[in-house]
C-alpha positions as a Markdown table, in Angstrom:
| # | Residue | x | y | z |
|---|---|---|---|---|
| 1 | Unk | 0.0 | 0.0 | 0.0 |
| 2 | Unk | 0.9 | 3.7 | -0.9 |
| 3 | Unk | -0.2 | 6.7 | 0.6 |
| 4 | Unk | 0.8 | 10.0 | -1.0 |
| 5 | Unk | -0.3 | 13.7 | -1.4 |
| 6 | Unk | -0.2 | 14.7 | -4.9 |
| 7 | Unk | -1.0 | 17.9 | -5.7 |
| 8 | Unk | -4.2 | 19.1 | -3.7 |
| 9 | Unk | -5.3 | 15.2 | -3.1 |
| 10 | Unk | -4.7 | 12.8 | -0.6 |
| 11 | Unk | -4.1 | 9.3 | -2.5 |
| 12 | Unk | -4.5 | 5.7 | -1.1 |
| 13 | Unk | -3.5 | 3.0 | -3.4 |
| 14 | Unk | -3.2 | -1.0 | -3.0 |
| 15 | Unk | -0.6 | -3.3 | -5.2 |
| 16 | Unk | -3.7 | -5.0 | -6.4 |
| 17 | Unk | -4.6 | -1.7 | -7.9 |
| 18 | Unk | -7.5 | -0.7 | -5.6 |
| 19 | Unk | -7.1 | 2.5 | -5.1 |
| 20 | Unk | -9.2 | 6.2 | -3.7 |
| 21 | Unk | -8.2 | 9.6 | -3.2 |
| 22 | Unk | -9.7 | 12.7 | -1.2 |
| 23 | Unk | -9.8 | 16.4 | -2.2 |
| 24 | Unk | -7.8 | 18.5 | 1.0 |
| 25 | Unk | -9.2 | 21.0 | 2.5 |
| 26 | Unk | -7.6 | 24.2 | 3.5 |
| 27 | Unk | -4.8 | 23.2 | 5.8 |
| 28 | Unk | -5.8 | 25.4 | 8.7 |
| 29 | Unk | -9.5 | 23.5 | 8.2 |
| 30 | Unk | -8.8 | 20.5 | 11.0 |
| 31 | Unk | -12.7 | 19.5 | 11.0 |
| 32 | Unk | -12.1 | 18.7 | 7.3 |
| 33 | Unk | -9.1 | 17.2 | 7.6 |
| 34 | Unk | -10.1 | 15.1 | 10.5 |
| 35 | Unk | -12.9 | 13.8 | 8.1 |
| 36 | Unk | -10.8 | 12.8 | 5.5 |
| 37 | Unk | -7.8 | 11.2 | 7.3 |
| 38 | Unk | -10.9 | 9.6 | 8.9 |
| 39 | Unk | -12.1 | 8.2 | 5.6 |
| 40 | Unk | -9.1 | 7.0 | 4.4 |
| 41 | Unk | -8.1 | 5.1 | 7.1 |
| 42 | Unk | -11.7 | 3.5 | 6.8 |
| 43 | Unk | -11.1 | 2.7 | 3.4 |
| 44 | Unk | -7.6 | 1.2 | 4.0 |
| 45 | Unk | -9.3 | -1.1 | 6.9 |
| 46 | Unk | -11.7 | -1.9 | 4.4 |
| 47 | Unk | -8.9 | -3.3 | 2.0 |
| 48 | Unk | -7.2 | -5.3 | 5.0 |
| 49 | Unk | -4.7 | -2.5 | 5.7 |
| 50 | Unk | -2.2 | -3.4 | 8.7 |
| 51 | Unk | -2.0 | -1.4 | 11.9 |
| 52 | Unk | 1.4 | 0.1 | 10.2 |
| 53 | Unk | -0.3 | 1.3 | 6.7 |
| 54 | Unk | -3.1 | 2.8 | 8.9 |
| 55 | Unk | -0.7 | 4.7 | 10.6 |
| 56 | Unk | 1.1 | 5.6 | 6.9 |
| 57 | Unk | -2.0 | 7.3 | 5.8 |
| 58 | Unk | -2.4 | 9.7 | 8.7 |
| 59 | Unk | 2.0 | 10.8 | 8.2 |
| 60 | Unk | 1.1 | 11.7 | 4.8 |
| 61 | Unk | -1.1 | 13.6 | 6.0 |
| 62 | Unk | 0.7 | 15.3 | 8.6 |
| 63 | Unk | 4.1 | 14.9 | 6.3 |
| 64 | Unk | 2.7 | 17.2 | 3.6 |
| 65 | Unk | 1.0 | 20.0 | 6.9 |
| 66 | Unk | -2.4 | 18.7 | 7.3 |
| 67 | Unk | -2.7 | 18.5 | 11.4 |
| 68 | Unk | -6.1 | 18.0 | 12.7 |
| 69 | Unk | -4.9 | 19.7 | 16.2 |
| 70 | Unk | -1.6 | 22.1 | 17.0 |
């Protein structure tokens, strides 16, 4: 599993090539971005995502500046 920002998206992808991405918010918008790090962990859990690759979705998040709290 991958998990990348990429422009102005958040992008989840599997090696069997299922993949989603979210639009991101304004990075000073932590409701937003709660919801969407919140939805792409779901959807990782949904595809059998380890503990570890949960975890690697929210530090791309916070890798690229999107905190949900300061």
């Amino acid at each position: 599993m991958s998990s990348n920002v990429v422009g102005n998206k958040l992008v989840v992808q599997f090696e069997n090539g299922i993949s989603n991405s979210w639009g991101l918010p304004d990075r000073s918008d932590a409701s937003k971005i709660r919801q969407v790090r919140d939805s792409a962990v779901n959807f990782a859990i949904q595809n059998k995502a380890s503990f570890g690759q949960q975890n690697a979705v929210k530090k791309a998040l916070t890798d690229a500046g999107y905190y949900v709290s300061r």
